[in-house]
Coordinates of C-alpha atoms and ligand atoms in Angstrom, one line a residue:
X259 CA -51.4 42.6 -42.3
X260 CA -55.0 42.7 -43.5
X261 CA -57.2 45.2 -41.6
X262 CA -59.8 43.7 -39.2
X263 CA -62.4 44.9 -36.8
X264 CA -61.9 44.3 -33.1
X265 CA -64.5 44.0 -30.3
X266 CA -64.3 42.7 -26.7
X267 CA -67.1 40.3 -25.8
X268 CA -68.9 41.3 -22.5
X269 CA -70.1 37.8 -21.9
X270 CA -70.3 34.2 -23.2
X271 CA -73.5 34.7 -25.1
X272 CA -72.0 37.7 -26.9
X273 CA -68.9 35.8 -27.8
X274 CA -70.9 32.9 -29.1
X275 CA -73.1 35.2 -31.2
X276 CA -70.0 36.9 -32.6
X277 CA -68.4 33.6 -33.8
X278 CA -71.5 32.5 -35.6
X279 CA -70.2 34.7 -38.3
X280 CA -67.5 32.7 -40.2
X281 CA -65.4 35.8 -40.7
X282 CA -64.9 36.2 -37.0
X283 CA -62.0 34.7 -35.0
X284 CA -61.4 34.5 -31.3
X285 CA -58.4 36.1 -29.6
X286 CA -57.3 35.2 -26.0
X287 CA -53.7 35.9 -25.1
X288 CA -52.8 36.6 -28.7
X289 CA -49.4 35.0 -28.6
X290 CA -50.3 32.8 -31.6
X291 CA -53.0 34.9 -33.2
X292 CA -51.0 38.1 -33.5
X293 CA -48.2 36.2 -35.3
X294 CA -50.8 34.6 -37.6
X295 CA -52.2 38.0 -38.4
X296 CA -48.8 39.4 -39.2
X297 CA -47.8 36.4 -41.3
X298 CA -51.0 36.1 -43.2
X299 CA -51.8 32.7 -41.7
X300 CA -55.0 34.1 -40.3
X301 CA -57.0 36.8 -42.2
X302 CA -60.2 37.3 -40.2
X303 CA -62.7 40.1 -40.9
X304 CA -63.3 40.5 -37.2
X305 CA -61.6 39.5 -34.0
X306 CA -63.6 38.9 -30.8
X307 CA -61.6 39.3 -27.6
X308 CA -62.7 36.8 -25.0
X309 CA -60.5 38.0 -22.1
X310 CA -63.5 39.6 -20.3
X311 CA -65.2 36.2 -19.9
X312 CA -65.1 34.5 -16.4
X313 CA -63.2 31.5 -17.7
X314 CA -59.9 31.9 -15.8
X315 CA -60.6 29.7 -12.8
X316 CA -58.1 27.1 -11.6
X317 CA -60.1 24.8 -9.3
X318 CA -58.5 21.8 -7.5
X319 CA -61.3 19.5 -6.2
X320 CA -61.1 16.0 -4.7
X321 CA -62.4 14.5 -8.0
X322 CA -59.9 16.4 -10.1
X323 CA -59.0 19.7 -11.6
X324 CA -61.1 22.1 -13.6
X325 CA -58.9 24.5 -15.5
X326 CA -60.6 27.5 -17.1
X327 CA -59.7 28.1 -20.8
X328 CA -58.5 31.6 -20.0
X329 CA -56.3 30.6 -17.1
X330 CA -52.8 31.7 -18.0
X331 CA -50.1 29.0 -18.2
X332 CA -48.0 30.7 -15.6
X333 CA -50.9 30.9 -13.1
X334 CA -51.9 27.2 -13.6
X335 CA -48.4 25.7 -13.1
X336 CA -47.8 26.4 -9.4
X337 CA -51.4 25.3 -8.4
X338 CA -51.1 21.9 -10.0
X339 CA -47.4 21.2 -9.2
X340 CA -47.8 19.0 -6.1
X341 CA -50.6 16.7 -7.2
X342 CA -50.1 16.8 -11.0
X343 CA -46.3 17.4 -11.6
X344 CA -46.6 16.2 -15.2
X345 CA -49.0 19.1 -15.9
X346 CA -46.8 21.7 -14.2
X347 CA -43.7 20.5 -16.0
X348 CA -45.3 20.5 -19.4
X349 CA -46.4 24.1 -18.8
X350 CA -43.1 25.3 -17.4
X351 CA -40.9 23.9 -20.2
X352 CA -43.0 25.6 -22.8
X353 CA -42.2 29.0 -24.4
X354 CA -40.8 31.7 -22.1
X355 CA -41.9 33.2 -18.8
X356 CA -43.2 36.3 -20.6
X357 CA -45.2 34.2 -23.1
X358 CA -46.6 32.0 -20.4
X359 CA -47.9 35.1 -18.6
X360 CA -50.0 35.9 -21.6
X361 CA -50.7 32.5 -23.1
X362 CA -54.1 30.9 -22.1
X363 CA -54.6 27.2 -21.6
X364 CA -57.3 27.1 -24.3
X365 CA -55.1 28.9 -26.7
X366 CA -52.3 26.5 -26.0
X367 CA -54.4 23.6 -27.1
X368 CA -55.4 25.5 -30.3
X369 CA -51.9 26.5 -31.4
X370 CA -50.9 25.3 -34.8
X371 CA -48.0 23.3 -36.1
X372 CA -44.5 24.6 -36.1
X373 CA -43.8 22.9 -39.5
X374 CA -41.3 25.4 -41.1
X375 CA -43.1 25.2 -44.5
X376 CA -46.4 26.2 -42.8
X377 CA -44.8 29.1 -41.0
X378 CA -42.5 30.2 -43.9
X379 CA -42.6 34.0 -44.8
X380 CA -42.9 33.1 -48.5
X381 CA -45.8 30.8 -49.6
X382 CA -44.6 27.3 -50.1
X383 CA -46.6 24.1 -51.0
X384 CA -48.5 23.4 -47.9
X385 CA -51.9 21.7 -47.8
X386 CA -52.6 23.1 -44.3
X387 CA -52.0 26.7 -45.4
X388 CA -53.1 26.6 -49.0
X389 CA -55.4 23.5 -49.5
X390 CA -54.4 21.4 -52.5
X391 CA -51.0 23.1 -52.9
X392 CA -49.1 19.9 -51.9
X393 CA -46.8 19.1 -48.9
X394 CA -43.3 20.5 -49.2
X395 CA -42.3 18.6 -46.1
X396 CA -43.3 15.2 -47.3
X397 CA -40.1 14.8 -49.4
X398 CA -38.3 17.8 -47.9
X399 CA -37.0 18.5 -44.4
X400 CA -38.5 15.9 -42.2
X401 CA -36.3 16.0 -39.1
X402 CA -39.0 17.5 -36.9
X403 CA -42.0 15.9 -38.5
X404 CA -44.2 13.0 -37.5
X405 CA -43.5 9.3 -37.1
X406 CA -47.0 8.2 -36.3
X407 CA -50.4 8.9 -38.0
X408 CA -49.2 11.1 -40.9
X409 CA -50.6 11.1 -44.4
X410 CA -49.2 12.0 -47.8
X411 CA -51.2 15.2 -47.4
X412 CA -49.4 16.3 -44.2
X413 CA -46.6 15.0 -42.0
X414 CA -46.7 17.8 -39.4
X415 CA -46.7 17.4 -35.6
X416 CA -48.8 19.3 -33.0
X417 CA -46.5 21.5 -30.8
X418 CA -48.4 21.7 -27.5
X419 CA -46.6 20.3 -24.5
X420 CA -49.6 20.8 -22.2
X421 CA -51.9 18.7 -24.5
X422 CA -49.5 15.7 -24.2
X423 CA -49.6 15.8 -20.4
X424 CA -53.4 16.2 -20.5
X425 CA -53.8 13.3 -22.9
X426 CA -51.8 11.0 -20.5
X427 CA -54.1 12.0 -17.7
X428 CA -57.3 11.3 -19.7
X429 CA -58.3 14.9 -19.5
X430 CA -61.4 16.2 -21.3
X431 CA -62.1 19.5 -23.0
X432 CA -65.4 21.3 -22.3
X433 CA -66.8 22.9 -25.4
X434 CA -69.8 25.3 -25.6
X435 CA -71.6 26.3 -28.8
X436 CA -75.0 27.0 -30.2
X437 CA -75.9 23.4 -29.8
X438 CA -75.1 23.4 -26.1
X439 CA -72.2 22.0 -24.1
X440 CA -70.2 18.9 -24.9
X441 CA -67.2 17.1 -23.5
X442 CA -64.4 15.6 -25.7
X443 CA -61.4 13.6 -24.5
X444 CA -58.1 15.5 -25.3
X445 CA -57.0 12.4 -27.3
X446 CA -60.1 12.8 -29.5
X447 CA -59.9 16.6 -29.7
X448 CA -57.2 16.5 -32.4
X449 CA -57.7 15.0 -35.9
X450 CA -55.1 13.2 -37.8
X451 CA -54.4 14.8 -41.2
X452 CA -56.0 12.3 -43.6
X453 CA -56.9 14.0 -46.9
X454 CA -57.6 17.3 -45.2
X455 CA -55.0 18.7 -42.9
X456 CA -56.8 22.1 -42.6
X457 CA -59.2 20.6 -40.1
X458 CA -57.0 20.1 -37.0
X459 CA -59.5 19.6 -34.2
X460 CA -63.1 18.7 -33.6
X461 CA -63.9 22.2 -32.4
X462 CA -66.4 23.7 -34.8
X463 CA -65.9 27.4 -35.9
X464 CA -68.9 28.4 -33.8
X465 CA -67.7 26.8 -30.6
X466 CA -65.5 27.9 -27.7
X467 CA -63.4 25.9 -25.3
X468 CA -64.5 26.9 -21.8
X469 CA -62.5 24.6 -19.5
X470 CA -60.4 21.5 -19.2
X471 CA -61.2 18.7 -16.7
X472 CA -58.5 16.5 -15.3
X473 CA -59.6 13.5 -13.2
X474 CA -57.8 12.8 -10.0
X475 CA -56.3 9.4 -9.3
X476 CA -53.4 7.5 -7.7
X477 CA -51.3 8.0 -10.8
X478 CA -51.3 11.8 -11.0
X479 CA -48.6 12.4 -8.3
X480 CA -46.2 9.7 -9.7
X481 CA -46.0 11.5 -13.0
X482 CA -43.3 13.3 -15.1
X483 CA -43.0 15.3 -18.3
X484 CA -39.8 14.9 -20.2
X485 CA -39.1 17.2 -23.1
X486 CA -36.2 16.5 -25.5
X487 CA -35.3 19.5 -27.6
X488 CA -32.4 20.9 -29.5
X489 CA -31.7 23.6 -27.0
X490 CA -32.3 23.8 -23.3
X491 CA -35.1 26.4 -23.3
X492 CA -37.4 28.3 -25.5
X493 CA -37.7 25.5 -27.9
X494 CA -40.4 23.1 -29.1
X495 CA -40.1 19.4 -28.5
X496 CA -38.3 17.1 -30.8
X497 CA -39.8 14.3 -28.7
X498 CA -41.7 14.6 -25.4
X499 CA -43.1 12.1 -23.0
X500 CA -45.8 12.4 -20.4
X501 CA -45.8 9.5 -17.9
X502 CA -48.1 8.8 -15.0
X503 CA -48.0 5.6 -12.9
X504 CA -49.6 3.8 -10.1
X505 CA -47.4 1.1 -8.6
X506 CA -47.5 -1.2 -5.6
X507 CA -44.1 -1.7 -4.1
X508 CA -42.5 -0.8 -7.4
X509 CA -44.6 -3.1 -9.5
X510 CA -46.7 -1.2 -12.0
X511 CA -50.5 -1.5 -11.6
X512 CA -51.5 1.3 -13.9
X513 CA -49.5 3.2 -16.5
X514 CA -50.5 6.1 -18.8
X515 CA -48.1 7.4 -21.4
X516 CA -48.4 9.9 -24.2
X517 CA -45.8 11.2 -26.7
X518 CA -45.5 14.7 -28.1
X519 CA -43.5 15.8 -31.2
X520 CA -44.4 12.6 -33.0
X521 CA -47.9 13.1 -34.5
X522 CA -50.6 15.6 -35.3
X523 CA -52.0 14.8 -31.9
X524 CA -50.7 13.6 -28.5
X525 CA -49.9 9.9 -29.1
X526 CA -51.0 7.5 -26.4
X527 CA -48.8 4.3 -26.1
X528 CA -51.7 1.9 -25.5
X529 CA -49.7 -1.3 -26.1
X530 CA -46.9 -0.2 -23.8
X531 CA -49.4 0.7 -21.1
X532 CA -50.9 -2.8 -21.3
X533 CA -47.5 -4.5 -21.3
X534 CA -46.3 -2.5 -18.3
X535 CA -48.9 -3.9 -15.9
X536 CA -47.2 -6.3 -13.4
X537 CA -43.7 -5.2 -14.5
X538 CA -41.2 -4.1 -11.8
X539 CA -39.8 -0.6 -12.2
X540 CA -36.4 -2.1 -11.3
X541 CA -36.5 -4.5 -14.3
X542 CA -35.0 -2.3 -17.0
X543 CA -35.1 -5.0 -19.7
X544 CA -38.8 -5.7 -19.1
X545 CA -39.5 -2.0 -19.2
X546 CA -37.6 -1.6 -22.4
X547 CA -39.5 -4.5 -24.0
X548 CA -42.9 -3.0 -22.9
X549 CA -41.9 0.4 -24.3
X550 CA -40.9 -1.2 -27.7
X551 CA -44.4 -2.7 -28.0
X552 CA -45.9 0.6 -29.2
X553 CA -43.2 1.4 -31.7
X554 CA -44.0 -1.5 -34.1
X555 CA -46.5 0.9 -35.8
X556 CA -44.0 3.8 -36.1
X557 CA -43.5 5.0 -39.7
X558 CA -40.5 7.3 -39.7
X559 CA -39.9 9.6 -42.6
X560 CA -36.6 9.9 -44.6
X561 CA -35.0 12.3 -42.1
X562 CA -36.4 11.4 -38.7
X563 CA -35.8 7.6 -38.1
X564 CA -33.7 8.8 -35.1
X565 CA -37.0 9.8 -33.4
X566 CA -38.1 6.2 -33.0
X567 CA -35.1 5.3 -30.8
X568 CA -35.1 8.7 -29.1
X569 CA -38.8 8.4 -28.2
X570 CA -38.2 4.9 -26.7
X571 CA -35.3 6.0 -24.6
X572 CA -37.2 9.1 -23.4
X573 CA -40.2 7.0 -22.5
X574 CA -38.0 4.7 -20.4
X575 CA -36.4 7.6 -18.6
X576 CA -39.8 9.3 -18.0
X577 CA -41.2 6.1 -16.6
X578 CA -38.3 5.7 -14.2
X579 CA -38.6 9.3 -13.0
X580 CA -42.4 9.1 -12.6
X581 CA -42.0 5.8 -10.7
X582 CA -39.6 7.4 -8.3
X583 CA -42.2 10.0 -7.3
X584 CA -44.3 8.5 -4.5
X585 CA -44.7 4.8 -3.9
X586 CA -48.5 4.9 -4.5
X587 CA -50.5 1.7 -3.8
X588 CA -53.5 1.5 -6.1
Ligands
FAD674 C1 -42.1 31.9 -29.5 C2 -43.1 31.0 -29.0 C3 -42.6 29.8 -28.4 C4 -43.6 28.9 -27.9 N1 -43.1 27.7 -27.3 C5 -44.0 26.8 -26.9 C6 -43.6 25.5 -26.4 O1 -42.4 25.2 -26.2 N2 -44.6 24.6 -26.0 C7 -45.9 24.9 -26.1 O2 -46.7 24.1 -25.8 N3 -46.3 26.1 -26.6 C8 -45.4 27.0 -27.0 N4 -45.8 28.2 -27.6 C9 -47.3 28.3 -27.8 C10 -48.0 29.1 -26.7 O3 -48.1 28.3 -25.6 C11 -49.3 29.5 -27.3 O4 -49.0 30.5 -28.3 C12 -50.3 30.0 -26.4 O5 -50.6 29.1 -25.4 C13 -51.6 30.4 -27.1 O6 -52.5 30.9 -26.2 P1 -53.1 32.4 -26.4 O7 -54.0 32.6 -25.3 O8 -52.0 33.4 -26.6 O9 -53.9 32.1 -27.8 P2 -54.3 33.0 -28.9 O10 -53.1 33.4 -29.7 O11 -55.1 34.1 -28.4 O12 -55.2 32.0 -29.8 C14 -54.6 30.9 -30.4 C15 -55.8 30.1 -31.1 O13 -56.7 29.6 -30.1 C16 -58.0 30.1 -30.4 N5 -58.6 30.2 -29.0 C17 -58.0 30.8 -27.9 N6 -58.8 30.6 -26.9 C18 -59.9 29.9 -27.3 C19 -61.0 29.4 -26.7 N7 -61.2 29.5 -25.4 N8 -62.0 28.8 -27.4 C20 -61.8 28.6 -28.8 N9 -60.7 29.1 -29.4 C21 -59.7 29.7 -28.7 C22 -57.8 31.4 -31.1 O14 -58.9 31.7 -31.9 C23 -56.6 31.0 -32.0 O15 -57.0 30.2 -33.1 C24 -44.9 29.1 -28.0 C25 -45.4 30.3 -28.6 C26 -44.5 31.2 -29.1 C27 -45.0 32.5 -29.7
SF4_675 S1 -46.3 18.9 -43.2 FE1 -48.4 19.8 -43.2 S2 -48.0 21.8 -42.4 FE2 -46.0 21.0 -43.2 S3 -45.8 21.6 -45.4 FE3 -46.8 19.6 -45.3 S4 -49.0 20.1 -45.3 FE4 -47.9 21.9 -44.7

């Protein structure tokens, strides 16, 4: 591990001043950062610890949730479970209890891909880790990689479960930096790889995430997060679905769907959402046809065509479970 200096920021202004220096990185719970330091994925000159900042609030308001970036995953889950089950489920199926006690919500959004080539102990061609070195995954092991939005430069997926649930609920990320505060939808927070997979989010190096806002609505309670993985716990998603619905007597009036494990960002199923309006939750064939509408644009790789069918079946199941949670008239 490369040596680095460490300092704890006493307040937001000090933290922002520290990260104006491009050699300085932020550490929150450290569950990602410490691994990166050990593996050489991150080699900062200085680490600024932001755990002393007052950013750990979990506020449930009539207009929605405000979740502080430093709130721990294990603290947020029980507070949001009743009104936002999709959020609680996405948090509780991630990592392990010990990790969730340390892991912050902001850090969760900013974790990096689990592509095995990116995380390999020996350096392999990986445009994300060593720009211009190529993508070993593109014609290599593609089982866990993307089926939407990938480029020849990178086919990796984003691993956050929580981001997928937030994307389905139209949540926004509050960002603060030297140019002031700005708000970005979770769906627009992540960048597709294009020619430069090293830039993964729209967060500038001199900015901090301070909070996440989740709007309230009739759909949040009738929601569900379904994670399909290769073992029952302590595993990242092969495919995941966040579903939130409003329905009137079982007829869908509003549907919000996002997939995880399929792209470099949470992938909203816009066409399916539109096709679901007016469909009865009892009409399995109509639901299946609506789900299929978003998969015309899927581009599976050599080893992951199975994800297309898996994601459709998981979406159908998540929709049905979400629909069974509260008959909410919109
Ligand atoms: C073994 C293992 C299994 C896991 N399984 C899952 C899983 O199944 N699903 C899942 O979703 N996640 C999983 N995770 C990821 C875990 O949730 C994240 O590691 C954790 O949420 C990161 O939060 P942290 O506070 O520890 O971040 P840190 O490690 O402290 O930081 C991570 C990154 O975020 C940046 N950062 C942190 N906070 C801020 C902020 N407020 N503003 C700007 N930048 C910030 C840091 O600079 C760094 O780049 C797993 C992790 C491990 C180690
Ligand atoms: S998919 Fe992306 S992260 Fe994986 S090897 Fe290719 S460039 Fe690297």
